[in-house]
PDB file of C-alpha atoms in Angstrom:
ATOM      1  CA  UNK A   1       0.017  -0.022  -0.011  1.00 51.00           C
ATOM      2  CA  UNK A   2       1.851   3.052  -1.273  1.00 48.00           C
ATOM      3  CA  UNK A   3       1.511   6.507   0.062  1.00 52.00           C
ATOM      4  CA  UNK A   4       0.190   8.965  -2.460  1.00 55.00           C
ATOM      5  CA  UNK A   5       2.489  11.918  -3.014  1.00 45.00           C
ATOM      6  CA  UNK A   6       1.664  15.579  -2.678  1.00 38.00           C
ATOM      7  CA  UNK A   7      -0.112  17.676  -5.266  1.00 36.00           C
ATOM      8  CA  UNK A   8      -3.513  16.802  -3.814  1.00 38.00           C
ATOM      9  CA  UNK A   9      -4.153  20.023  -1.918  1.00 36.00           C
ATOM     10  CA  UNK A  10      -7.277  21.028  -3.908  1.00 30.00           C
ATOM     11  CA  UNK A  11      -9.411  20.442  -0.755  1.00 34.00           C
ATOM     12  CA  UNK A  12      -7.284  22.890   1.300  1.00 34.00           C
ATOM     13  CA  UNK A  13      -5.705  21.913   4.582  1.00 31.00           C
ATOM     14  CA  UNK A  14      -7.530  22.449   7.925  1.00 31.00           C
ATOM     15  CA  UNK A  15      -5.458  24.700  10.055  1.00 29.00           C
ATOM     16  CA  UNK A  16      -4.077  22.638  12.850  1.00 33.00           C
ATOM     17  CA  UNK A  17      -2.423  25.238  15.047  1.00 29.00           C
ATOM     18  CA  UNK A  18      -5.382  25.601  17.373  1.00 30.00           C
ATOM     19  CA  UNK A  19      -5.315  21.887  17.820  1.00 32.00           C
ATOM     20  CA  UNK A  20      -1.763  21.727  19.066  1.00 32.00           C
ATOM     21  CA  UNK A  21      -0.168  20.126  16.068  1.00 30.00           C
ATOM     22  CA  UNK A  22       2.872  18.179  17.007  1.00 31.00           C
ATOM     23  CA  UNK A  23       5.167  15.668  15.283  1.00 30.00           C
ATOM     24  CA  UNK A  24       4.456  12.087  16.349  1.00 30.00           C
ATOM     25  CA  UNK A  25       7.209   9.590  17.040  1.00 31.00           C
ATOM     26  CA  UNK A  26       8.708   7.763  14.125  1.00 30.00           C
ATOM     27  CA  UNK A  27       7.179   4.539  15.408  1.00 30.00           C
ATOM     28  CA  UNK A  28       3.720   5.868  14.596  1.00 30.00           C
ATOM     29  CA  UNK A  29       4.376   5.972  10.865  1.00 28.00           C
ATOM     30  CA  UNK A  30       2.001   4.443   8.283  1.00 28.00           C
ATOM     31  CA  UNK A  31       4.399   1.535   7.918  1.00 26.00           C
ATOM     32  CA  UNK A  32       4.391   0.701  11.573  1.00 26.00           C
ATOM     33  CA  UNK A  33       0.594   1.042  11.562  1.00 29.00           C
ATOM     34  CA  UNK A  34       0.340  -1.491   8.759  1.00 28.00           C
ATOM     35  CA  UNK A  35       2.572  -3.847  10.633  1.00 28.00           C
ATOM     36  CA  UNK A  36      -0.158  -4.042  13.344  1.00 33.00           C
ATOM     37  CA  UNK A  37       1.261  -2.009  16.202  1.00 34.00           C
ATOM     38  CA  UNK A  38      -1.512  -0.489  18.330  1.00 37.00           C
ATOM     39  CA  UNK A  39       0.201   1.284  21.165  1.00 39.00           C
ATOM     40  CA  UNK A  40      -0.453   4.550  22.937  1.00 42.00           C
ATOM     41  CA  UNK A  41      -3.388   5.784  25.045  1.00 43.00           C
ATOM     42  CA  UNK A  42      -6.951   4.733  24.346  1.00 44.00           C
ATOM     43  CA  UNK A  43      -8.869   7.127  22.029  1.00 46.00           C
ATOM     44  CA  UNK A  44     -11.065   9.599  23.848  1.00 42.00           C
ATOM     45  CA  UNK A  45     -14.730   9.937  23.001  1.00 41.00           C
ATOM     46  CA  UNK A  46     -14.798  13.362  21.273  1.00 42.00           C
ATOM     47  CA  UNK A  47     -17.597  15.883  21.088  1.00 41.00           C
ATOM     48  CA  UNK A  48     -17.383  15.686  17.322  1.00 48.00           C
ATOM     49  CA  UNK A  49     -18.523  12.050  17.283  1.00 52.00           C
ATOM     50  CA  UNK A  50     -21.971  11.578  15.883  1.00 52.00           C
ATOM     51  CA  UNK A  51     -24.399  12.354  18.711  1.00 47.00           C
ATOM     52  CA  UNK A  52     -26.866   9.764  19.788  1.00 47.00           C
ATOM     53  CA  UNK A  53     -25.381   6.944  17.765  1.00 61.00           C
ATOM     54  CA  UNK A  54     -23.692   4.041  19.465  1.00 71.00           C
ATOM     55  CA  UNK A  55     -20.969   2.224  17.603  1.00 84.00           C
ATOM     56  CA  UNK A  56     -19.872  -1.335  17.877  1.00 93.00           C
ATOM     57  CA  UNK A  57     -16.095  -1.661  17.912  1.00 96.00           C
ATOM     58  CA  UNK A  58     -14.423  -3.525  15.081  1.00 96.00           C
ATOM     59  CA  UNK A  59     -10.947  -4.899  14.388  1.00 96.00           C
ATOM     60  CA  UNK A  60      -8.059  -2.273  14.382  1.00 97.00           C
ATOM     61  CA  UNK A  61      -6.082  -4.166  11.731  1.00 97.00           C
ATOM     62  CA  UNK A  62      -6.124  -2.707   8.237  1.00 96.00           C
ATOM     63  CA  UNK A  63      -8.706  -4.555   6.079  1.00 93.00           C
ATOM     64  CA  UNK A  64      -7.693  -6.018   2.750  1.00 85.00           C
ATOM     65  CA  UNK A  65      -9.621  -9.257   2.286  1.00 94.00           C
ATOM     66  CA  UNK A  66     -12.851  -9.397   0.345  1.00 97.00           C
ATOM     67  CA  UNK A  67     -16.165 -10.898   1.625  1.00 97.00           C
ATOM     68  CA  UNK A  68     -16.336 -12.707  -1.690  1.00 97.00           C
ATOM     69  CA  UNK A  69     -13.439 -15.008  -0.812  1.00 95.00           C
ATOM     70  CA  UNK A  70     -10.218 -15.754  -2.617  1.00 93.00           C
ATOM     71  CA  UNK A  71     -11.550 -14.629  -6.003  1.00 95.00           C
ATOM     72  CA  UNK A  72     -13.169 -11.564  -4.626  1.00 97.00           C
ATOM     73  CA  UNK A  73     -12.162  -8.003  -5.325  1.00 98.00           C
ATOM     74  CA  UNK A  74     -13.189  -4.776  -3.576  1.00 98.00           C
ATOM     75  CA  UNK A  75     -13.736  -1.638  -5.727  1.00 98.00           C
ATOM     76  CA  UNK A  76     -13.020   1.416  -3.629  1.00 98.00           C
ATOM     77  CA  UNK A  77     -13.650   4.993  -4.869  1.00 98.00           C
ATOM     78  CA  UNK A  78     -11.899   7.908  -3.077  1.00 98.00           C
ATOM     79  CA  UNK A  79     -12.193  11.643  -2.492  1.00 98.00           C
ATOM     80  CA  UNK A  80     -15.731  12.364  -3.496  1.00 98.00           C
ATOM     81  CA  UNK A  81     -18.533  12.798  -3.861  1.00 98.00           C
ATOM     82  CA  UNK A  82     -18.204  15.083  -6.929  1.00 98.00           C
ATOM     83  CA  UNK A  83     -21.219  16.410  -8.826  1.00 98.00           C
ATOM     84  CA  UNK A  84     -19.671  15.619 -12.234  1.00 98.00           C
ATOM     85  CA  UNK A  85     -17.896  12.331 -11.762  1.00 98.00           C
ATOM     86  CA  UNK A  86     -19.673  10.500  -8.967  1.00 98.00           C
ATOM     87  CA  UNK A  87     -22.941  10.135 -10.958  1.00 98.00           C
ATOM     88  CA  UNK A  88     -20.961   8.729 -13.887  1.00 98.00           C
ATOM     89  CA  UNK A  89     -19.143   6.246 -11.683  1.00 98.00           C
ATOM     90  CA  UNK A  90     -22.512   5.159 -10.213  1.00 98.00           C
ATOM     91  CA  UNK A  91     -23.934   4.616 -13.714  1.00 98.00           C
ATOM     92  CA  UNK A  92     -21.048   2.342 -14.674  1.00 98.00           C
ATOM     93  CA  UNK A  93     -21.233   0.394 -11.425  1.00 98.00           C
ATOM     94  CA  UNK A  94     -25.016  -0.030 -11.936  1.00 98.00           C
ATOM     95  CA  UNK A  95     -24.495  -1.131 -15.535  1.00 98.00           C
ATOM     96  CA  UNK A  96     -22.278  -3.981 -14.461  1.00 98.00           C
ATOM     97  CA  UNK A  97     -24.097  -4.795 -11.223  1.00 98.00           C
ATOM     98  CA  UNK A  98     -21.103  -3.963  -9.018  1.00 98.00           C
ATOM     99  CA  UNK A  99     -21.182  -2.556  -5.432  1.00 98.00           C
ATOM    100  CA  UNK A 100     -18.316  -0.447  -4.239  1.00 98.00           C
ATOM    101  CA  UNK A 101     -17.016   1.288  -1.163  1.00 98.00           C
ATOM    102  CA  UNK A 102     -16.974   5.167  -1.464  1.00 98.00           C
ATOM    103  CA  UNK A 103     -14.303   6.753   0.662  1.00 98.00           C
ATOM    104  CA  UNK A 104     -15.696  10.244   1.103  1.00 98.00           C
ATOM    105  CA  UNK A 105     -14.073  13.521   2.235  1.00 98.00           C
ATOM    106  CA  UNK A 106     -16.147  15.207   4.872  1.00 98.00           C
ATOM    107  CA  UNK A 107     -16.305  18.539   3.196  1.00 98.00           C
ATOM    108  CA  UNK A 108     -17.391  16.973  -0.080  1.00 98.00           C
ATOM    109  CA  UNK A 109     -20.065  14.947   1.610  1.00 98.00           C
ATOM    110  CA  UNK A 110     -21.377  18.015   3.381  1.00 98.00           C
ATOM    111  CA  UNK A 111     -21.461  19.943   0.080  1.00 98.00           C
ATOM    112  CA  UNK A 112     -23.211  17.217  -1.890  1.00 98.00           C
ATOM    113  CA  UNK A 113     -25.647  15.340   0.438  1.00 98.00           C
ATOM    114  CA  UNK A 114     -27.833  14.329  -2.442  1.00 98.00           C
ATOM    115  CA  UNK A 115     -24.951  12.356  -3.928  1.00 98.00           C
ATOM    116  CA  UNK A 116     -24.160  10.659  -0.563  1.00 98.00           C
ATOM    117  CA  UNK A 117     -27.779   9.494  -0.417  1.00 98.00           C
ATOM    118  CA  UNK A 118     -27.642   8.231  -3.986  1.00 98.00           C
ATOM    119  CA  UNK A 119     -24.546   6.160  -3.123  1.00 98.00           C
ATOM    120  CA  UNK A 120     -26.371   4.663  -0.178  1.00 98.00           C
ATOM    121  CA  UNK A 121     -29.554   4.037  -2.061  1.00 98.00           C
ATOM    122  CA  UNK A 122     -27.608   2.107  -4.700  1.00 98.00           C
ATOM    123  CA  UNK A 123     -26.297  -0.357  -2.166  1.00 98.00           C
ATOM    124  CA  UNK A 124     -22.739   0.894  -1.860  1.00 98.00           C
ATOM    125  CA  UNK A 125     -20.874   1.353   1.445  1.00 98.00           C
ATOM    126  CA  UNK A 126     -19.428   4.519   2.914  1.00 98.00           C
ATOM    127  CA  UNK A 127     -15.924   5.137   4.219  1.00 98.00           C
ATOM    128  CA  UNK A 128     -14.561   8.025   6.266  1.00 98.00           C
ATOM    129  CA  UNK A 129     -11.684   9.684   4.336  1.00 98.00           C
ATOM    130  CA  UNK A 130     -11.248  12.587   6.907  1.00 98.00           C
ATOM    131  CA  UNK A 131     -12.456  16.187   6.697  1.00 98.00           C
ATOM    132  CA  UNK A 132      -9.799  17.643   4.451  1.00 96.00           C
ATOM    133  CA  UNK A 133      -7.603  14.881   3.018  1.00 97.00           C
ATOM    134  CA  UNK A 134      -4.414  15.729   4.786  1.00 97.00           C
ATOM    135  CA  UNK A 135      -1.842  13.151   3.662  1.00 97.00           C
ATOM    136  CA  UNK A 136       0.487  14.200   6.561  1.00 97.00           C
ATOM    137  CA  UNK A 137      -1.960  13.172   9.296  1.00 95.00           C
ATOM    138  CA  UNK A 138       0.546  10.609  10.666  1.00 97.00           C
ATOM    139  CA  UNK A 139       2.750  13.523  11.642  1.00 97.00           C
ATOM    140  CA  UNK A 140       0.034  15.435  13.451  1.00 97.00           C
ATOM    141  CA  UNK A 141      -1.242  15.426  17.064  1.00 98.00           C
ATOM    142  CA  UNK A 142      -3.824  12.982  18.317  1.00 98.00           C
ATOM    143  CA  UNK A 143      -6.276  15.926  18.788  1.00 98.00           C
ATOM    144  CA  UNK A 144      -5.874  16.799  15.131  1.00 98.00           C
ATOM    145  CA  UNK A 145      -6.321  13.139  13.984  1.00 98.00           C
ATOM    146  CA  UNK A 146      -9.435  12.892  16.171  1.00 98.00           C
ATOM    147  CA  UNK A 147     -10.973  16.057  14.709  1.00 98.00           C
ATOM    148  CA  UNK A 148     -10.289  14.967  11.195  1.00 98.00           C
ATOM    149  CA  UNK A 149     -11.771  11.428  11.617  1.00 98.00           C
ATOM    150  CA  UNK A 150     -14.735  12.234  13.933  1.00 98.00           C
ATOM    151  CA  UNK A 151     -15.883  15.396  12.150  1.00 98.00           C
ATOM    152  CA  UNK A 152     -15.830  13.526   8.845  1.00 98.00           C
ATOM    153  CA  UNK A 153     -17.814  10.708  10.359  1.00 98.00           C
ATOM    154  CA  UNK A 154     -20.459  13.224  11.534  1.00 98.00           C
ATOM    155  CA  UNK A 155     -20.547  15.067   8.160  1.00 98.00           C
ATOM    156  CA  UNK A 156     -20.898  11.865   6.174  1.00 98.00           C
ATOM    157  CA  UNK A 157     -23.558  10.497   8.524  1.00 98.00           C
ATOM    158  CA  UNK A 158     -25.551  13.651   8.395  1.00 98.00           C
ATOM    159  CA  UNK A 159     -25.304  13.906   4.607  1.00 98.00           C
ATOM    160  CA  UNK A 160     -26.374  10.307   4.170  1.00 98.00           C
ATOM    161  CA  UNK A 161     -29.473  10.784   6.250  1.00 97.00           C
ATOM    162  CA  UNK A 162     -28.164   8.647   9.110  1.00 97.00           C
ATOM    163  CA  UNK A 163     -26.129   5.908   7.505  1.00 98.00           C
ATOM    164  CA  UNK A 164     -22.710   5.772   9.175  1.00 98.00           C
ATOM    165  CA  UNK A 165     -19.441   5.031   7.372  1.00 98.00           C
ATOM    166  CA  UNK A 166     -18.282   1.435   7.862  1.00 98.00           C
ATOM    167  CA  UNK A 167     -14.574   2.016   7.186  1.00 98.00           C
ATOM    168  CA  UNK A 168     -11.850   4.557   7.740  1.00 98.00           C
ATOM    169  CA  UNK A 169      -9.203   5.164   5.062  1.00 98.00           C
ATOM    170  CA  UNK A 170      -6.309   7.448   5.974  1.00 98.00           C
ATOM    171  CA  UNK A 171      -5.441   9.910   3.178  1.00 97.00           C
ATOM    172  CA  UNK A 172      -2.379   8.673   1.422  1.00 95.00           C
ATOM    173  CA  UNK A 173      -2.218   5.651   3.683  1.00 96.00           C
ATOM    174  CA  UNK A 174      -1.107   7.873   6.637  1.00 97.00           C
ATOM    175  CA  UNK A 175      -2.441   5.624   9.357  1.00 98.00           C
ATOM    176  CA  UNK A 176      -1.176   5.777  12.931  1.00 98.00           C
ATOM    177  CA  UNK A 177      -1.820   3.247  15.731  1.00 98.00           C
ATOM    178  CA  UNK A 178      -3.964   6.018  17.337  1.00 98.00           C
ATOM    179  CA  UNK A 179      -6.030   6.769  14.288  1.00 98.00           C
ATOM    180  CA  UNK A 180      -6.702   3.075  13.604  1.00 98.00           C
ATOM    181  CA  UNK A 181      -7.776   2.469  17.178  1.00 98.00           C
ATOM    182  CA  UNK A 182      -9.963   5.542  17.221  1.00 98.00           C
ATOM    183  CA  UNK A 183     -11.744   4.595  13.990  1.00 98.00           C
ATOM    184  CA  UNK A 184     -12.186   1.022  15.210  1.00 98.00           C
ATOM    185  CA  UNK A 185     -13.832   2.138  18.438  1.00 98.00           C
ATOM    186  CA  UNK A 186     -16.339   4.042  16.277  1.00 97.00           C
ATOM    187  CA  UNK A 187     -17.098   0.922  14.247  1.00 97.00           C
ATOM    188  CA  UNK A 188     -15.003   1.926  11.232  1.00 98.00           C
ATOM    189  CA  UNK A 189     -12.573  -0.772  10.131  1.00 98.00           C
ATOM    190  CA  UNK A 190      -9.292   0.745   8.846  1.00 98.00           C
ATOM    191  CA  UNK A 191      -9.227   0.207   5.136  1.00 98.00           C
ATOM    192  CA  UNK A 192      -6.080  -0.096   2.974  1.00 96.00           C
ATOM    193  CA  UNK A 193      -5.588  -0.978  -0.646  1.00 97.00           C
ATOM    194  CA  UNK A 194      -3.545  -3.535  -2.625  1.00 97.00           C
ATOM    195  CA  UNK A 195      -3.802  -2.139  -6.130  1.00 97.00           C
ATOM    196  CA  UNK A 196      -3.260   1.543  -6.715  1.00 97.00           C
ATOM    197  CA  UNK A 197      -4.667   2.128 -10.180  1.00 98.00           C
ATOM    198  CA  UNK A 198      -2.684   5.409 -10.491  1.00 97.00           C
ATOM    199  CA  UNK A 199      -5.797   6.973 -11.967  1.00 98.00           C
ATOM    200  CA  UNK A 200      -5.179  10.161  -9.940  1.00 96.00           C
ATOM    201  CA  UNK A 201      -2.178  10.895 -12.140  1.00 97.00           C
ATOM    202  CA  UNK A 202      -4.294  10.624 -15.321  1.00 98.00           C
ATOM    203  CA  UNK A 203      -1.743   8.688 -17.306  1.00 98.00           C
ATOM    204  CA  UNK A 204      -4.357   7.600 -19.912  1.00 98.00           C
ATOM    205  CA  UNK A 205      -7.058   4.919 -19.734  1.00 98.00           C
ATOM    206  CA  UNK A 206      -4.835   2.264 -21.357  1.00 98.00           C
ATOM    207  CA  UNK A 207      -2.150   2.764 -18.727  1.00 98.00           C
ATOM    208  CA  UNK A 208      -4.626   2.618 -15.886  1.00 98.00           C
ATOM    209  CA  UNK A 209      -6.215  -0.520 -17.169  1.00 98.00           C
ATOM    210  CA  UNK A 210      -2.790  -2.091 -17.683  1.00 98.00           C
ATOM    211  CA  UNK A 211      -1.830  -1.258 -14.067  1.00 98.00           C
ATOM    212  CA  UNK A 212      -4.920  -2.916 -12.707  1.00 98.00           C
ATOM    213  CA  UNK A 213      -4.584  -6.025 -14.802  1.00 98.00           C
ATOM    214  CA  UNK A 214      -0.966  -6.418 -13.849  1.00 98.00           C
ATOM    215  CA  UNK A 215      -1.414  -5.705 -10.068  1.00 97.00           C
ATOM    216  CA  UNK A 216      -4.669  -7.405  -9.258  1.00 97.00           C
ATOM    217  CA  UNK A 217      -2.853 -10.599  -8.219  1.00 96.00           C
ATOM    218  CA  UNK A 218      -1.249  -8.557  -5.382  1.00 94.00           C
ATOM    219  CA  UNK A 219      -4.511  -8.346  -3.460  1.00 96.00           C
ATOM    220  CA  UNK A 220      -8.210  -7.738  -3.662  1.00 97.00           C
ATOM    221  CA  UNK A 221      -8.665  -4.063  -2.807  1.00 98.00           C
ATOM    222  CA  UNK A 222      -8.557  -1.683  -5.836  1.00 98.00           C
ATOM    223  CA  UNK A 223      -8.179   2.083  -5.479  1.00 98.00           C
ATOM    224  CA  UNK A 224      -9.838   4.492  -7.863  1.00 98.00           C
ATOM    225  CA  UNK A 225     -10.970   8.169  -7.533  1.00 98.00           C
ATOM    226  CA  UNK A 226     -14.141  10.104  -8.379  1.00 98.00           C
ATOM    227  CA  UNK A 227     -12.979  13.616  -7.484  1.00 97.00           C
ATOM    228  CA  UNK A 228      -9.944  15.834  -7.474  1.00 95.00           C
ATOM    229  CA  UNK A 229     -10.041  16.748 -11.148  1.00 96.00           C
ATOM    230  CA  UNK A 230     -10.983  15.241 -14.490  1.00 98.00           C
ATOM    231  CA  UNK A 231     -11.930  11.684 -13.711  1.00 98.00           C
ATOM    232  CA  UNK A 232     -13.048  10.720 -17.282  1.00 98.00           C
ATOM    233  CA  UNK A 233     -10.154   8.160 -17.498  1.00 98.00           C
ATOM    234  CA  UNK A 234     -11.370   6.551 -14.275  1.00 98.00           C
ATOM    235  CA  UNK A 235     -14.915   6.202 -15.675  1.00 98.00           C
ATOM    236  CA  UNK A 236     -13.704   4.635 -18.871  1.00 98.00           C
ATOM    237  CA  UNK A 237     -11.249   2.370 -16.948  1.00 98.00           C
ATOM    238  CA  UNK A 238     -14.128   0.988 -14.821  1.00 98.00           C
ATOM    239  CA  UNK A 239     -16.227   0.447 -17.956  1.00 98.00           C
ATOM    240  CA  UNK A 240     -13.371  -1.714 -19.323  1.00 98.00           C
ATOM    241  CA  UNK A 241     -12.018  -3.363 -16.158  1.00 98.00           C
ATOM    242  CA  UNK A 242     -15.306  -4.496 -14.578  1.00 98.00           C
ATOM    243  CA  UNK A 243     -16.172  -6.894 -17.374  1.00 98.00           C
ATOM    244  CA  UNK A 244     -12.596  -8.047 -17.615  1.00 98.00           C
ATOM    245  CA  UNK A 245     -12.548  -8.931 -13.880  1.00 98.00           C
ATOM    246  CA  UNK A 246     -15.700 -11.032 -14.338  1.00 97.00           C
ATOM    247  CA  UNK A 247     -14.131 -12.755 -17.330  1.00 97.00           C
ATOM    248  CA  UNK A 248     -11.132 -13.609 -15.117  1.00 97.00           C
ATOM    249  CA  UNK A 249     -13.388 -15.202 -12.512  1.00 97.00           C
ATOM    250  CA  UNK A 250     -13.341 -12.391 -10.002  1.00 98.00           C
ATOM    251  CA  UNK A 251     -16.437 -11.325  -8.090  1.00 97.00           C
ATOM    252  CA  UNK A 252     -16.789  -7.782  -6.700  1.00 98.00           C
ATOM    253  CA  UNK A 253     -17.588  -7.478  -3.028  1.00 97.00           C
ATOM    254  CA  UNK A 254     -16.907  -5.440   0.083  1.00 98.00           C
ATOM    255  CA  UNK A 255     -13.775  -5.362   2.370  1.00 97.00           C
ATOM    256  CA  UNK A 256     -14.059  -7.758   5.270  1.00 95.00           C
ATOM    257  CA  UNK A 257     -15.196  -6.135   8.526  1.00 91.00           C
TER     258      UNK A 257
END
C-alpha cells in the first residue's frame, strides 16, 4: 500500500495550530501502523462524534480481504462525492451490477448530500476519508487526527441521512496506531488498498487498465478516484475493467469487517 504523493491540496488543509499540532514519534508511521502495532493511549470519545449513535467496535487491523473470498475484489472510490464524476461512476457500477465502497471526504459529503444519499440508495458502502484529506496526518497530534476522523464521520452520517461510514481510510495511507484504534472504536474498520490504479495521475485509460490487470494478483482491494479533477479516465477504466474482472473469474464485493 503506497503513500500517495503531494499535489492533492485542492481540498485545502484544515489549520491545525489551534489543535496543538505536533510531530508524532517515528514509530507511529504508516508503515508501523500497517505492521499491526496499536500502542499509545486509548482514544477519547470526542464531542465531534456523531451524537446519539452508538458504535460497535471492530478490528483495528487494516482490512484488505474481500467478503467474496479468494476470487473476490473490492472496488473502492476515493475523494468524492463530486457532482460531475460520482454520478458517472455510479452509472457504470449499476451497468455492471457492481457494489463499491466510497471513501468520502467530509467537506465533499457536506457539500453534496444528495450524492451521498444516491450512493447509499444504490447499495454501496461509505468510508470516512477525513475532513480535508491531509496526507501528513501521521505527523500530526492526536487531537488533530481525532478532529479529522470524527468530524468527517459526523458530516458523512448527516449527509447520508443517518447511514454511518463502515470504514476509515487514511489519506495517502497515513495511518497511525492512534487513528486506527480511534476509528475502530467508532465501528469503522481501517481500510487499505492492494492495487493503486494510479488514476489520480491521469496517465491515460490504457495505462490505468494495464496497471490494474498487472497488479490485481497482489490483493483484492482496488483504489480509484471520483474527485480531485477530471476523472473521465477513471470512468472509462471502470467500464473496461469491470467486465474483464468477471471474465477472469473475480467477483466484486466489500472489504471484510
